[in-house]
């Protein structure tokens, strides 16, 4: 299993996870977890006893309930906490809504949807001023030099 956050020890501490794929979810119980030599984890789930059963789980996201996440120090947040926040400038001008967070090797960035466009704003100075989860907003100082992109649309498979 490849971890979104390789430093996280959350899966080592929980017994129940949610397996998610194509909009469907199901609960699973962890039997054991072990670190792998080249990174990642080997996770054995209760009731998954052979290679065919394990192969059927390929491509599933393994999710942990929010209540089981370790608490964060003040001034830190989880990426998913940012999704849905209103993005505003320091003067209060509304920009749009955070629709996702992109994790790049050099910096993480919020993707803010403004009507038919999206812009990525780095979660670092000079762009990020503050994140206020209680108010439900993220404040950005810089915006004009961020290149707008068309909104990503899901492709339909049928006519």
PDB file of C-alpha atoms in Angstrom:
ATOM      1  CA  UNK A   1       0.000   0.000   0.000  1.00  0.00           C
ATOM      2  CA  UNK A   2       1.329   3.416  -0.940  1.00  0.00           C
ATOM      3  CA  UNK A   3       0.739   6.105   1.664  1.00  0.00           C
ATOM      4  CA  UNK A   4      -0.407   9.617   0.894  1.00  0.00           C
ATOM      5  CA  UNK A   5       1.733  10.743   3.820  1.00  0.00           C
ATOM      6  CA  UNK A   6       4.666   8.322   4.231  1.00  0.00           C
ATOM      7  CA  UNK A   7       5.421   9.701   7.711  1.00  0.00           C
ATOM      8  CA  UNK A   8       1.939   8.976   9.031  1.00  0.00           C
ATOM      9  CA  UNK A   9       1.537   6.239  11.617  1.00  0.00           C
ATOM     10  CA  UNK A  10      -2.256   6.470  11.655  1.00  0.00           C
ATOM     11  CA  UNK A  11      -2.856   3.066  10.023  1.00  0.00           C
ATOM     12  CA  UNK A  12      -0.680   1.461  12.694  1.00  0.00           C
ATOM     13  CA  UNK A  13      -3.068   2.750  15.366  1.00  0.00           C
ATOM     14  CA  UNK A  14      -6.534   1.977  13.942  1.00  0.00           C
ATOM     15  CA  UNK A  15      -8.500  -1.253  13.578  1.00  0.00           C
ATOM     16  CA  UNK A  16     -11.237  -0.209  11.145  1.00  0.00           C
ATOM     17  CA  UNK A  17     -10.844   1.521   7.780  1.00  0.00           C
ATOM     18  CA  UNK A  18     -13.162   2.392   4.920  1.00  0.00           C
ATOM     19  CA  UNK A  19     -12.336   1.039   1.460  1.00  0.00           C
ATOM     20  CA  UNK A  20     -13.503   3.412  -1.288  1.00  0.00           C
ATOM     21  CA  UNK A  21     -13.636   2.925  -5.051  1.00  0.00           C
ATOM     22  CA  UNK A  22     -15.879   4.396  -7.758  1.00  0.00           C
ATOM     23  CA  UNK A  23     -18.122   6.088  -5.207  1.00  0.00           C
ATOM     24  CA  UNK A  24     -18.754   2.896  -3.253  1.00  0.00           C
ATOM     25  CA  UNK A  25     -17.547   2.345   0.299  1.00  0.00           C
ATOM     26  CA  UNK A  26     -17.289  -0.570   2.675  1.00  0.00           C
ATOM     27  CA  UNK A  27     -15.798  -1.071   6.106  1.00  0.00           C
ATOM     28  CA  UNK A  28     -12.848  -3.386   6.634  1.00  0.00           C
ATOM     29  CA  UNK A  29     -11.034  -4.556   9.746  1.00  0.00           C
ATOM     30  CA  UNK A  30      -7.244  -4.526   9.892  1.00  0.00           C
ATOM     31  CA  UNK A  31      -5.688  -7.787  11.075  1.00  0.00           C
ATOM     32  CA  UNK A  32      -2.078  -6.544  10.981  1.00  0.00           C
ATOM     33  CA  UNK A  33       0.105  -3.796   9.513  1.00  0.00           C
ATOM     34  CA  UNK A  34       3.821  -3.971   8.796  1.00  0.00           C
ATOM     35  CA  UNK A  35       6.242  -1.517   7.185  1.00  0.00           C
ATOM     36  CA  UNK A  36       7.679  -2.618   3.836  1.00  0.00           C
ATOM     37  CA  UNK A  37      11.404  -2.523   3.050  1.00  0.00           C
ATOM     38  CA  UNK A  38      11.117   0.080   0.282  1.00  0.00           C
ATOM     39  CA  UNK A  39       8.450   2.249   1.892  1.00  0.00           C
ATOM     40  CA  UNK A  40       4.714   1.878   2.191  1.00  0.00           C
ATOM     41  CA  UNK A  41       2.861  -0.613   4.327  1.00  0.00           C
ATOM     42  CA  UNK A  42       1.729  -4.188   4.062  1.00  0.00           C
ATOM     43  CA  UNK A  43      -1.821  -4.348   5.403  1.00  0.00           C
ATOM     44  CA  UNK A  44      -3.633  -7.632   6.086  1.00  0.00           C
ATOM     45  CA  UNK A  45      -7.410  -7.261   6.278  1.00  0.00           C
ATOM     46  CA  UNK A  46      -9.707  -9.691   8.062  1.00  0.00           C
ATOM     47  CA  UNK A  47     -11.392 -11.974   5.508  1.00  0.00           C
ATOM     48  CA  UNK A  48      -8.873 -11.324   2.722  1.00  0.00           C
ATOM     49  CA  UNK A  49      -7.168 -14.693   2.731  1.00  0.00           C
ATOM     50  CA  UNK A  50      -5.693 -15.213  -0.719  1.00  0.00           C
ATOM     51  CA  UNK A  51      -4.105 -13.420  -3.673  1.00  0.00           C
ATOM     52  CA  UNK A  52      -7.372 -13.272  -5.639  1.00  0.00           C
ATOM     53  CA  UNK A  53      -9.182 -11.538  -2.753  1.00  0.00           C
ATOM     54  CA  UNK A  54      -6.284  -9.102  -2.346  1.00  0.00           C
ATOM     55  CA  UNK A  55      -6.170  -8.385  -6.092  1.00  0.00           C
ATOM     56  CA  UNK A  56      -9.871  -7.470  -5.999  1.00  0.00           C
ATOM     57  CA  UNK A  57      -8.954  -4.602  -3.672  1.00  0.00           C
ATOM     58  CA  UNK A  58      -6.377  -3.022  -5.988  1.00  0.00           C
ATOM     59  CA  UNK A  59      -7.249   0.600  -6.689  1.00  0.00           C
ATOM     60  CA  UNK A  60      -9.267   1.124  -3.517  1.00  0.00           C
ATOM     61  CA  UNK A  61      -8.542   4.110  -1.314  1.00  0.00           C
ATOM     62  CA  UNK A  62      -8.004   3.143   2.314  1.00  0.00           C
ATOM     63  CA  UNK A  63      -9.621   5.828   4.454  1.00  0.00           C
ATOM     64  CA  UNK A  64      -9.478   6.482   8.181  1.00  0.00           C
ATOM     65  CA  UNK A  65     -12.320   8.263   9.999  1.00  0.00           C
ATOM     66  CA  UNK A  66     -11.518  11.914  10.771  1.00  0.00           C
ATOM     67  CA  UNK A  67     -12.005  11.315  14.494  1.00  0.00           C
ATOM     68  CA  UNK A  68      -9.077   8.877  14.466  1.00  0.00           C
ATOM     69  CA  UNK A  69      -6.567  11.361  13.041  1.00  0.00           C
ATOM     70  CA  UNK A  70      -3.927  12.539  15.470  1.00  0.00           C
ATOM     71  CA  UNK A  71      -4.437  16.077  16.765  1.00  0.00           C
ATOM     72  CA  UNK A  72      -2.344  18.750  15.091  1.00  0.00           C
ATOM     73  CA  UNK A  73      -0.371  21.557  16.673  1.00  0.00           C
ATOM     74  CA  UNK A  74      -1.852  25.033  16.518  1.00  0.00           C
ATOM     75  CA  UNK A  75      -1.489  26.603  13.076  1.00  0.00           C
ATOM     76  CA  UNK A  76      -1.513  23.281  11.212  1.00  0.00           C
ATOM     77  CA  UNK A  77      -4.359  21.577   9.348  1.00  0.00           C
ATOM     78  CA  UNK A  78      -5.108  18.549   7.235  1.00  0.00           C
ATOM     79  CA  UNK A  79      -5.521  19.036   3.475  1.00  0.00           C
ATOM     80  CA  UNK A  80      -9.126  17.846   3.519  1.00  0.00           C
ATOM     81  CA  UNK A  81      -9.937  20.517   6.124  1.00  0.00           C
ATOM     82  CA  UNK A  82      -9.243  23.170   3.461  1.00  0.00           C
ATOM     83  CA  UNK A  83     -11.656  21.800   0.843  1.00  0.00           C
ATOM     84  CA  UNK A  84     -14.870  23.821   0.861  1.00  0.00           C
ATOM     85  CA  UNK A  85     -13.358  26.898   2.516  1.00  0.00           C
ATOM     86  CA  UNK A  86     -14.122  30.302   1.046  1.00  0.00           C
ATOM     87  CA  UNK A  87     -11.022  31.937  -0.431  1.00  0.00           C
ATOM     88  CA  UNK A  88     -10.763  35.697   0.158  1.00  0.00           C
ATOM     89  CA  UNK A  89      -8.223  38.478  -0.256  1.00  0.00           C
ATOM     90  CA  UNK A  90      -6.951  40.429   2.744  1.00  0.00           C
ATOM     91  CA  UNK A  91      -9.471  43.204   2.057  1.00  0.00           C
ATOM     92  CA  UNK A  92     -12.316  40.656   2.230  1.00  0.00           C
ATOM     93  CA  UNK A  93     -12.888  40.376  -1.529  1.00  0.00           C
ATOM     94  CA  UNK A  94     -14.374  36.935  -2.267  1.00  0.00           C
ATOM     95  CA  UNK A  95     -12.323  34.869  -4.715  1.00  0.00           C
ATOM     96  CA  UNK A  96     -14.123  31.537  -4.767  1.00  0.00           C
ATOM     97  CA  UNK A  97     -14.045  28.156  -3.064  1.00  0.00           C
ATOM     98  CA  UNK A  98     -11.200  25.738  -2.355  1.00  0.00           C
ATOM     99  CA  UNK A  99     -12.069  22.608  -4.363  1.00  0.00           C
ATOM    100  CA  UNK A 100      -8.950  20.534  -3.728  1.00  0.00           C
ATOM    101  CA  UNK A 101      -5.370  20.613  -2.514  1.00  0.00           C
ATOM    102  CA  UNK A 102      -2.487  19.580  -4.766  1.00  0.00           C
ATOM    103  CA  UNK A 103       0.646  18.216  -3.086  1.00  0.00           C
ATOM    104  CA  UNK A 104       3.733  19.042  -5.110  1.00  0.00           C
ATOM    105  CA  UNK A 105       7.317  18.141  -4.183  1.00  0.00           C
ATOM    106  CA  UNK A 106       8.183  21.797  -3.549  1.00  0.00           C
ATOM    107  CA  UNK A 107       4.950  23.167  -2.048  1.00  0.00           C
ATOM    108  CA  UNK A 108       1.300  22.287  -1.494  1.00  0.00           C
ATOM    109  CA  UNK A 109      -1.282  24.453  -3.252  1.00  0.00           C
ATOM    110  CA  UNK A 110      -5.003  25.079  -2.847  1.00  0.00           C
ATOM    111  CA  UNK A 111      -7.068  25.030  -6.017  1.00  0.00           C
ATOM    112  CA  UNK A 112      -9.642  27.816  -5.890  1.00  0.00           C
ATOM    113  CA  UNK A 113     -12.630  27.709  -8.239  1.00  0.00           C
ATOM    114  CA  UNK A 114     -13.874  31.098  -9.384  1.00  0.00           C
ATOM    115  CA  UNK A 115     -16.850  30.467 -11.643  1.00  0.00           C
ATOM    116  CA  UNK A 116     -15.527  28.795 -14.788  1.00  0.00           C
ATOM    117  CA  UNK A 117     -11.846  29.094 -13.796  1.00  0.00           C
ATOM    118  CA  UNK A 118      -9.521  27.588 -11.247  1.00  0.00           C
ATOM    119  CA  UNK A 119      -6.296  29.010  -9.869  1.00  0.00           C
ATOM    120  CA  UNK A 120      -3.686  27.301  -7.754  1.00  0.00           C
ATOM    121  CA  UNK A 121      -2.342  29.307  -4.832  1.00  0.00           C
ATOM    122  CA  UNK A 122       0.734  27.995  -2.993  1.00  0.00           C
ATOM    123  CA  UNK A 123       0.245  27.371   0.703  1.00  0.00           C
ATOM    124  CA  UNK A 124       3.261  29.546   1.455  1.00  0.00           C
ATOM    125  CA  UNK A 125       4.323  33.189   1.572  1.00  0.00           C
ATOM    126  CA  UNK A 126       3.676  35.537  -0.116  1.00  0.00           C
ATOM    127  CA  UNK A 127       0.389  33.917  -1.168  1.00  0.00           C
ATOM    128  CA  UNK A 128      -0.995  32.454   2.065  1.00  0.00           C
ATOM    129  CA  UNK A 129      -1.937  34.893   4.812  1.00  0.00           C
ATOM    130  CA  UNK A 130      -3.977  32.643   7.110  1.00  0.00           C
ATOM    131  CA  UNK A 131      -6.307  29.692   7.365  1.00  0.00           C
ATOM    132  CA  UNK A 132      -9.297  30.177   9.659  1.00  0.00           C
ATOM    133  CA  UNK A 133     -11.180  26.889   9.944  1.00  0.00           C
ATOM    134  CA  UNK A 134     -13.679  28.346  12.435  1.00  0.00           C
ATOM    135  CA  UNK A 135     -14.684  31.106   9.983  1.00  0.00           C
ATOM    136  CA  UNK A 136     -14.507  28.703   7.062  1.00  0.00           C
ATOM    137  CA  UNK A 137     -12.062  30.752   5.030  1.00  0.00           C
ATOM    138  CA  UNK A 138      -8.549  30.960   3.719  1.00  0.00           C
ATOM    139  CA  UNK A 139      -7.020  34.399   3.173  1.00  0.00           C
ATOM    140  CA  UNK A 140      -4.645  35.004   0.276  1.00  0.00           C
ATOM    141  CA  UNK A 141      -2.464  38.083  -0.251  1.00  0.00           C
ATOM    142  CA  UNK A 142      -1.396  37.525  -3.830  1.00  0.00           C
ATOM    143  CA  UNK A 143      -3.725  36.486  -6.618  1.00  0.00           C
ATOM    144  CA  UNK A 144      -3.270  38.478  -9.809  1.00  0.00           C
ATOM    145  CA  UNK A 145      -0.103  36.705 -10.947  1.00  0.00           C
ATOM    146  CA  UNK A 146      -1.669  33.240 -10.638  1.00  0.00           C
ATOM    147  CA  UNK A 147      -2.633  31.878 -14.044  1.00  0.00           C
ATOM    148  CA  UNK A 148      -6.302  30.875 -14.376  1.00  0.00           C
ATOM    149  CA  UNK A 149      -7.141  27.474 -15.864  1.00  0.00           C
ATOM    150  CA  UNK A 150     -10.508  26.206 -17.158  1.00  0.00           C
ATOM    151  CA  UNK A 151     -12.489  24.168 -14.621  1.00  0.00           C
ATOM    152  CA  UNK A 152     -11.769  20.446 -14.862  1.00  0.00           C
ATOM    153  CA  UNK A 153     -14.841  18.620 -16.052  1.00  0.00           C
ATOM    154  CA  UNK A 154     -15.449  14.906 -15.629  1.00  0.00           C
ATOM    155  CA  UNK A 155     -15.771  13.210 -18.989  1.00  0.00           C
ATOM    156  CA  UNK A 156     -18.952  11.375 -19.791  1.00  0.00           C
ATOM    157  CA  UNK A 157     -18.546   7.862 -21.205  1.00  0.00           C
ATOM    158  CA  UNK A 158     -21.891   7.802 -22.974  1.00  0.00           C
ATOM    159  CA  UNK A 159     -23.723  10.097 -25.330  1.00  0.00           C
TER     160      UNK A 159
END
